[in-house]
Short mmCIF file of C-alpha atoms and ligand atoms in Angstrom, two decimals:
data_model
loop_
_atom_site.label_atom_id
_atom_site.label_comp_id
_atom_site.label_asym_id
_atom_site.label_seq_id
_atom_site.Cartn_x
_atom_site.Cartn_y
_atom_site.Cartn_z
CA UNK H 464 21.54 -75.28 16.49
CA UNK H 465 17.47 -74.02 16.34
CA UNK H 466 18.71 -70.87 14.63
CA UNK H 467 21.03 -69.27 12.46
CA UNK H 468 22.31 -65.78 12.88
CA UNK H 469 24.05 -63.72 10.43
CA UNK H 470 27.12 -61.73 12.38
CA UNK H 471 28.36 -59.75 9.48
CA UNK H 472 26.69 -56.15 10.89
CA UNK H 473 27.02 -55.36 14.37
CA UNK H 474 23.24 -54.68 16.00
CA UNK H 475 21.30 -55.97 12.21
CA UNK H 476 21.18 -59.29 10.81
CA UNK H 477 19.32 -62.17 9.27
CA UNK H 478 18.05 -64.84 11.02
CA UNK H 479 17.39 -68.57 9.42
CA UNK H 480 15.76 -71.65 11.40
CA UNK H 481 17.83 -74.21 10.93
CA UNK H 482 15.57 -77.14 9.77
CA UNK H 483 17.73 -79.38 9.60
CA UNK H 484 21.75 -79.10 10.00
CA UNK H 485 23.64 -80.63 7.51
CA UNK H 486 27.55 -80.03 8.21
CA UNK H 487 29.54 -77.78 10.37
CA UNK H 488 32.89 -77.72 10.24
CA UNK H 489 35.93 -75.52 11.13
CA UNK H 490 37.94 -75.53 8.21
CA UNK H 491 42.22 -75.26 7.67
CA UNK H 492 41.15 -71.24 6.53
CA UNK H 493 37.35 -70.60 8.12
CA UNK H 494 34.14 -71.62 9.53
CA UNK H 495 31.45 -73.75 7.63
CA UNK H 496 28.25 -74.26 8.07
CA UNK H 497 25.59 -76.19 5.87
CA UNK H 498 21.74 -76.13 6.99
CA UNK H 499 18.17 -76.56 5.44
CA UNK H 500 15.92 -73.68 5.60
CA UNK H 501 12.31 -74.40 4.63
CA UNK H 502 12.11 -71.13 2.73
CA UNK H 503 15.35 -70.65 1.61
CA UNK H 504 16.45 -74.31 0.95
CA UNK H 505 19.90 -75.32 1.51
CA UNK H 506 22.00 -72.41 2.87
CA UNK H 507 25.74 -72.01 3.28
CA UNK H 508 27.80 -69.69 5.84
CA UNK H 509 31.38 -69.01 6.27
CA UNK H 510 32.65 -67.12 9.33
CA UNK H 511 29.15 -65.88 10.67
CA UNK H 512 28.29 -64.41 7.06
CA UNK H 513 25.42 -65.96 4.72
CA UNK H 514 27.51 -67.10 1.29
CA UNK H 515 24.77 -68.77 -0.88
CA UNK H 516 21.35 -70.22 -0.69
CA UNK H 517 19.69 -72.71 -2.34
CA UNK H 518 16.59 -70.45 -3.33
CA UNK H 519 18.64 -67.07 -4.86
CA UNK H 520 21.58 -67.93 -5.83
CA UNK H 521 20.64 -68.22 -9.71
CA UNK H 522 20.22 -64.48 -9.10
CA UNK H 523 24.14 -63.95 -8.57
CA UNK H 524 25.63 -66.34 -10.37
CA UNK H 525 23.89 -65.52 -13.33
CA UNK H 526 24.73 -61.90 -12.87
CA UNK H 527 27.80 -61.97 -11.94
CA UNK H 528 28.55 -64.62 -14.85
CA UNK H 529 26.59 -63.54 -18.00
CA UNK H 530 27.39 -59.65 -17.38
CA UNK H 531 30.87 -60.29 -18.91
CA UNK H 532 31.18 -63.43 -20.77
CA UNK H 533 28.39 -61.39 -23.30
CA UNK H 534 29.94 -58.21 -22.87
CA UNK H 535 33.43 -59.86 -23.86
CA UNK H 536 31.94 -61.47 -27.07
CA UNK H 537 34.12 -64.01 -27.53
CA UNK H 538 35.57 -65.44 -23.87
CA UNK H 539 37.73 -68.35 -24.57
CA UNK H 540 39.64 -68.57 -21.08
CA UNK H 541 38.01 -67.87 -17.53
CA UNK H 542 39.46 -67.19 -14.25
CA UNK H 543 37.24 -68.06 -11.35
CA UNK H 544 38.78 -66.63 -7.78
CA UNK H 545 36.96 -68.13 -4.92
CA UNK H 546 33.52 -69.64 -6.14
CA UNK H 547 33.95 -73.23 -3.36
CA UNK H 548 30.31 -73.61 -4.27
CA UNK H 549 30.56 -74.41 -7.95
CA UNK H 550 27.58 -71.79 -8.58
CA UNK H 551 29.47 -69.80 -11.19
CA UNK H 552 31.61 -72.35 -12.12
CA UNK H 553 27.94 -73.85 -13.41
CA UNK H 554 27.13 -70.69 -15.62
CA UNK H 555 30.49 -70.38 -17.33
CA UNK H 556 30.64 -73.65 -18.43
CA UNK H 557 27.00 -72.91 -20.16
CA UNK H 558 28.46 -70.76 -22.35
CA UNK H 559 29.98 -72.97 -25.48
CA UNK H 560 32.95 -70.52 -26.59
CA UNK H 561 34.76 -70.71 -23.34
CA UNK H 562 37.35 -73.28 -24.14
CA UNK H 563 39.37 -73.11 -20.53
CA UNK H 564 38.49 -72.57 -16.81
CA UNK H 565 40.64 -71.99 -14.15
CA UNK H 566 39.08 -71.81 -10.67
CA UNK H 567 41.62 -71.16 -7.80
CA UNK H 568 39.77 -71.40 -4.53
CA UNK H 569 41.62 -71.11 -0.74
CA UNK H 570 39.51 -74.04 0.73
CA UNK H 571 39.26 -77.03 -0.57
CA UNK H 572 37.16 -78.32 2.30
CA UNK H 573 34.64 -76.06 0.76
CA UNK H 574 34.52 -77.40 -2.46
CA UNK H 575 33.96 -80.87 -1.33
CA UNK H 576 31.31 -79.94 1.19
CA UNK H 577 29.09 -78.08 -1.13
CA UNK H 578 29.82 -81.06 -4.17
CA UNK H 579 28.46 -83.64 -1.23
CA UNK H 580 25.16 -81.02 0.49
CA UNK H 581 25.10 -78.23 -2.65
CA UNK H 582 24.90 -80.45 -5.74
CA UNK H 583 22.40 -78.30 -7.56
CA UNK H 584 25.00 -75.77 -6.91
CA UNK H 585 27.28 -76.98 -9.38
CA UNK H 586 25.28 -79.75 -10.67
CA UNK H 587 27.96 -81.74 -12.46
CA UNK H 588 30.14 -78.71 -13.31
CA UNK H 589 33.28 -79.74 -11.31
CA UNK H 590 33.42 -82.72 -13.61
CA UNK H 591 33.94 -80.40 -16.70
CA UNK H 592 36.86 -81.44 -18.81
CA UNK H 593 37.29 -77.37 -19.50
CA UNK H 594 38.12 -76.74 -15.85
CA UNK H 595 41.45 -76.69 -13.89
CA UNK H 596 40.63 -76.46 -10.44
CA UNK H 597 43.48 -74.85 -7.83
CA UNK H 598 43.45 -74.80 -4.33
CA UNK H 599 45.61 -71.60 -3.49
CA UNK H 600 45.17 -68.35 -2.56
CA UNK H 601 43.51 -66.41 -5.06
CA UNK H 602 46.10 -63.78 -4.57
CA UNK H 603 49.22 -65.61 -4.99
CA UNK H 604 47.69 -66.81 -7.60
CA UNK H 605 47.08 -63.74 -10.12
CA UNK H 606 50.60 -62.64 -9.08
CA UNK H 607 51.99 -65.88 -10.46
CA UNK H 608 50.72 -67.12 -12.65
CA UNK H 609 51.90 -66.46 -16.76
CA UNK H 610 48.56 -67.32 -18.07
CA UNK H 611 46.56 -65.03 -19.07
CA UNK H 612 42.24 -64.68 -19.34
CA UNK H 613 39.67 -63.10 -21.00
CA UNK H 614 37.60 -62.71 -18.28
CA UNK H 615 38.05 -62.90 -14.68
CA UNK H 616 35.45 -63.30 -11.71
CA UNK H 617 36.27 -62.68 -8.36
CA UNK H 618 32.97 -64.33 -6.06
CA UNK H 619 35.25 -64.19 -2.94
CA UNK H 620 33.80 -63.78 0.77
CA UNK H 621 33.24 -60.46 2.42
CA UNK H 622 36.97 -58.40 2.57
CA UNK H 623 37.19 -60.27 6.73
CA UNK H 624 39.49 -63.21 6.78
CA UNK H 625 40.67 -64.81 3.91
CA UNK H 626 39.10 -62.97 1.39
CA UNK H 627 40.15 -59.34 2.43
CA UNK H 628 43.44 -59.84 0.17
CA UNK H 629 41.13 -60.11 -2.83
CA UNK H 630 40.13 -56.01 -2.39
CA UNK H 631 43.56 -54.98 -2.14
CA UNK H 632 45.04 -52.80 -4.88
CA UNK H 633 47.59 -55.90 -5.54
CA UNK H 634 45.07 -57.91 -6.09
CA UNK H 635 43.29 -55.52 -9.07
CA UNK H 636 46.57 -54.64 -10.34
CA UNK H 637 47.70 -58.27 -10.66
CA UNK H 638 44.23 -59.45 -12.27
CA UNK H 639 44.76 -56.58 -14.24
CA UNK H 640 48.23 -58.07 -15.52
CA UNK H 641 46.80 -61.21 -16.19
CA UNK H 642 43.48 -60.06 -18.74
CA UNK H 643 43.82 -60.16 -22.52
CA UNK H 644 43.18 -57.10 -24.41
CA UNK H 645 39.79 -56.59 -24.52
CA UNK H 646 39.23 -58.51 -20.90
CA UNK H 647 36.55 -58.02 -17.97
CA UNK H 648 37.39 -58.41 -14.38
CA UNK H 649 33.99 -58.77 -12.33
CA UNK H 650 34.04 -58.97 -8.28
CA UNK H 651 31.31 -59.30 -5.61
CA UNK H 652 31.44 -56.18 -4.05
CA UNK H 653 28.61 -55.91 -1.15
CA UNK H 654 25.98 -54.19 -0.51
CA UNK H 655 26.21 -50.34 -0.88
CA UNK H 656 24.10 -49.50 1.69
CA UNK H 657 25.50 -51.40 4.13
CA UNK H 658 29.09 -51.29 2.79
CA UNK H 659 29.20 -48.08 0.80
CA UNK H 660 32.51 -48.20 1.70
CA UNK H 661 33.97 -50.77 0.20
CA UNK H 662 32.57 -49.93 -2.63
CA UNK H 663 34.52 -46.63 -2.89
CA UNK H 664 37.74 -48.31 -1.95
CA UNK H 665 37.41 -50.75 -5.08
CA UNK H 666 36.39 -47.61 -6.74
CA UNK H 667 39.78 -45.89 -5.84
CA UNK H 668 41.87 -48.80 -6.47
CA UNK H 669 40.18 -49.50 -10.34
CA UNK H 670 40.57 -45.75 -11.34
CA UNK H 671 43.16 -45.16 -13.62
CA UNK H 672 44.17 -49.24 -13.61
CA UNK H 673 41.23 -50.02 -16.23
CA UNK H 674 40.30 -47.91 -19.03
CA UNK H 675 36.82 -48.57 -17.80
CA UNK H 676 35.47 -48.98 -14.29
CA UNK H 677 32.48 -48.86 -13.00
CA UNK H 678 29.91 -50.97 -10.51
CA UNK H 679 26.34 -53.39 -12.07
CA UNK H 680 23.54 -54.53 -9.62
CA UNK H 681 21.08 -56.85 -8.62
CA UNK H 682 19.30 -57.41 -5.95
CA UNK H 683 20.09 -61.01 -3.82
CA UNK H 684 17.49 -61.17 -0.85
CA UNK H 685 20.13 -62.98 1.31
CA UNK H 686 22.69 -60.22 0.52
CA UNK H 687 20.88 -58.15 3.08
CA UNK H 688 20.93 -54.21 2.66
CA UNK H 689 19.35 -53.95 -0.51
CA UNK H 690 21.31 -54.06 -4.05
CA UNK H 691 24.62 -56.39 -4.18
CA UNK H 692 27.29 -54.12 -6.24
CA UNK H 693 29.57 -56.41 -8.83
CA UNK H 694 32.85 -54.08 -9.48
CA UNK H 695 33.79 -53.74 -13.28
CA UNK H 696 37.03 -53.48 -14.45
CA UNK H 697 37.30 -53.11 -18.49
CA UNK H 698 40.45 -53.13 -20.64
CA UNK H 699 38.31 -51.24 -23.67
CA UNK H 700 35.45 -49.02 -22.80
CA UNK H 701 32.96 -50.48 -25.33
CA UNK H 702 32.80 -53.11 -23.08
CA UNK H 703 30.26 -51.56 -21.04
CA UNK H 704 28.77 -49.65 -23.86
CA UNK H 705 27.55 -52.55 -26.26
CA UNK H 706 24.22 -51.71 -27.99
CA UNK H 707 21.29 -53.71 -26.53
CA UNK H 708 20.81 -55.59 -30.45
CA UNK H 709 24.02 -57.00 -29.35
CA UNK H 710 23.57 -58.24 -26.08
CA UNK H 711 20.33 -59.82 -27.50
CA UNK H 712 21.85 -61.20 -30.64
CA UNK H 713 24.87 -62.98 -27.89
CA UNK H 714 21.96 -63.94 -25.59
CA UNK H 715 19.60 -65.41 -27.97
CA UNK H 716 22.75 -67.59 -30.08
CA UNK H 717 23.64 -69.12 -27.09
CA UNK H 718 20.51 -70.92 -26.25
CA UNK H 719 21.70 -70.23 -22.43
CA UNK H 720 18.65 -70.45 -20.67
CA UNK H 721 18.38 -68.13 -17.63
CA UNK H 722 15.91 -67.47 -14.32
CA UNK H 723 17.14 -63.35 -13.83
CA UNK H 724 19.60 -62.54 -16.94
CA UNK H 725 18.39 -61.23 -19.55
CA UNK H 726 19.72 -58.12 -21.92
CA UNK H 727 17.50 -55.71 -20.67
CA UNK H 728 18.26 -56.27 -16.85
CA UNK H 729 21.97 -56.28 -18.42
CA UNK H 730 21.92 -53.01 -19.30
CA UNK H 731 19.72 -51.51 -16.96
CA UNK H 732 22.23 -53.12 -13.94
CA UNK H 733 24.89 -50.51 -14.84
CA UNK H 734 22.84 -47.31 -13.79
CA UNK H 735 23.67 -46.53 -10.08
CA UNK H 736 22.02 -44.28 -7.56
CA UNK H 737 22.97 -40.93 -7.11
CA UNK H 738 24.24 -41.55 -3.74
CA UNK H 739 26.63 -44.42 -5.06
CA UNK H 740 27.59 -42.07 -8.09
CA UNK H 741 28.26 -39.80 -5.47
CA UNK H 742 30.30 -42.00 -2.99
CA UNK H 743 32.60 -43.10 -6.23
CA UNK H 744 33.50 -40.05 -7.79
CA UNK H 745 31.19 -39.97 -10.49
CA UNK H 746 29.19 -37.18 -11.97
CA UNK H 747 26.76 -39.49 -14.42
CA UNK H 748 26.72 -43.47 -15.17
CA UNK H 749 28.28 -42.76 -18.45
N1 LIG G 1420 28.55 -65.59 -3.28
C1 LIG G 1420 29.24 -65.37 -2.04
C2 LIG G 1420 29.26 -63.94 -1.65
O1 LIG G 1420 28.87 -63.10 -2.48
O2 LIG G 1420 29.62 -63.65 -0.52
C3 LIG G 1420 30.62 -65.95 -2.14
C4 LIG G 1420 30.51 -67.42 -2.27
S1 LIG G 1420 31.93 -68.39 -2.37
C5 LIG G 1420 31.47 -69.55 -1.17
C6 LIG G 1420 33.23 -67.45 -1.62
C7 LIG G 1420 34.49 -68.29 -1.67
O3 LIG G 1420 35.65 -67.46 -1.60
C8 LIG G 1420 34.63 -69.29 -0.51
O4 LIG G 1420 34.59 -70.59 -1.03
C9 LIG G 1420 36.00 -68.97 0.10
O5 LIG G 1420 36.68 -70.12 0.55
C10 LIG G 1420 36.68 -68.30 -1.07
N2 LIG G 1420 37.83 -67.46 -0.73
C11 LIG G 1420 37.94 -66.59 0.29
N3 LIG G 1420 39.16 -65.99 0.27
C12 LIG G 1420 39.84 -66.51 -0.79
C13 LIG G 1420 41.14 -66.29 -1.35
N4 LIG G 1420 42.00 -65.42 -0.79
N5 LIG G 1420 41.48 -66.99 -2.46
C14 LIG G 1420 40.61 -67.87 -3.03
N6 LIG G 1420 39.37 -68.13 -2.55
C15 LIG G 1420 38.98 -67.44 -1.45
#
């Protein structure tokens, strides 16, 4: 394999030289790849679609992380749906006050190939006495489970395949059975320009289940199409709404050291384009 081209948009992609292929494999629930890109360092693809490099990801796992374990305050247990390449699983366990992880991802084929060619993916993380790691179905999971979390991250694939359950209404209405008072659900939730409409079918599904709802951004290179949306789903609206002191008081006590995060960017992530605003509903970013 020379080179490497993303199939997730019909007639516009990405294309990577593979330098150097590491592991390809077609797993019990997809297809995996593992290469080394000069530029991009070690990159991962399920299913034709770019999941993680080597050279951005700090950008969104740090986003989608740190957005609500500050928010929250005070997260003592974390639900992790998907995540096979231990990249949030990494930031959550930075953060001292979380006492218990759970991380249910489908494929565990994925978690062992990205320990084994992604170790500064996780980089020790798996091997955190905090976590309990499930292989299951992320969705059978939420609707089964009695425990219950203070914050929940959904870093599933694109809504093709396996992960399409995980942007189902069931899905958002079980996480939202399983979060604390005062809990955060988080998701990936693609690119808007390229998949504006996903983002106002999350939109749909999270009004009038949360209290608050609303989309953050940032801006992953290999998320091609501009700005990656992250889906917000509050149980209490000052959630969203905490005063920057705060996020920099949280921020600074924690000593978590960070390459994109910061309180500014925190803040200034919730304000969406008109067009977005538009596609969801809303009249303002309030
Ligand atoms: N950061 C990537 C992105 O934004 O596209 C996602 C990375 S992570 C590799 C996505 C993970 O979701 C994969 O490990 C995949 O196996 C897992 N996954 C997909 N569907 C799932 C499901 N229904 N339940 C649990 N995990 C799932």
């Amino acid at each position: 394999m020379r080179d490497y081209l993303e199939t997730l948009y019909e007639g516009y992609g990405q294309r990577f030289a593979v330098d150097k292929l590491l592991h390809e494999v077609r797993t019990e629930h997809q297809h995996l790849v593992i290469f080394e890109n000069a530029r991009m360092g070690r990159v991962m693809a399920l299913d034709g679609v770019i999941q993680t490099t080597e050279a951005d990801e700090f950008i969104y796992h740090e986003m989608l992380t740190h957005v609500p374990l500050f928010a929250h305050g005070l997260p003592r247990r974390v639900l992790i749906i998907g995540g096979g390449d231990g990249g949030i699983l990494r930031e959550v366990a930075k953060h001292r006050e979380v006492e218990h992880i759970t991380m249910v991802e489908i494929d565990g084929t994925v978690v062992e190939m990205c320990k084994e060619f992604l170790p500064n993916h996780s980089q020790g993380a798996f091997d955190d006495p905090r976590l309990n790691l499930v292989i299951d179905d992320g969705m059978h999971f939420v609707a089964t489970t009695q425990d219950k979390f203070d914050v929940i991250i959904s870093d599933s694939t694109d809504p093709i395949g396996p992960g399409e359950v995980l942007f189902s209404e069931n899905f958002y209405q079980a996480c939202r059975r399983c979060l604390n008072d005062g809990g955060i659900l988080v998701t990936q939730n693609g690119t808007p320009f390229m998949q504006l409409g996903e983002v106002q079918t999350t939109a749909q599904r999270m009004n009038g289940l949360f209290p608050d709802w609303h989309f953050y951004q940032a801006a992953v290179p290999t998320y091609i199409g501009g700005a990656m949306t992250f889906a917000w789903g509050a149980c209490n609206v000052e959630s969203r709404k905490l005063p920057l002191e705060t996020l920099r008081q949280r921020y600074a006590g924690s000593s978590i050291v960070t390459r994109y995060y910061n309180p500014e960017i925190h803040v200034g992530a919730f304000a969406l384009p008109q067009y977005v605003l538009q596609a969801i509903r809303k009249p303002s970013n309030d």
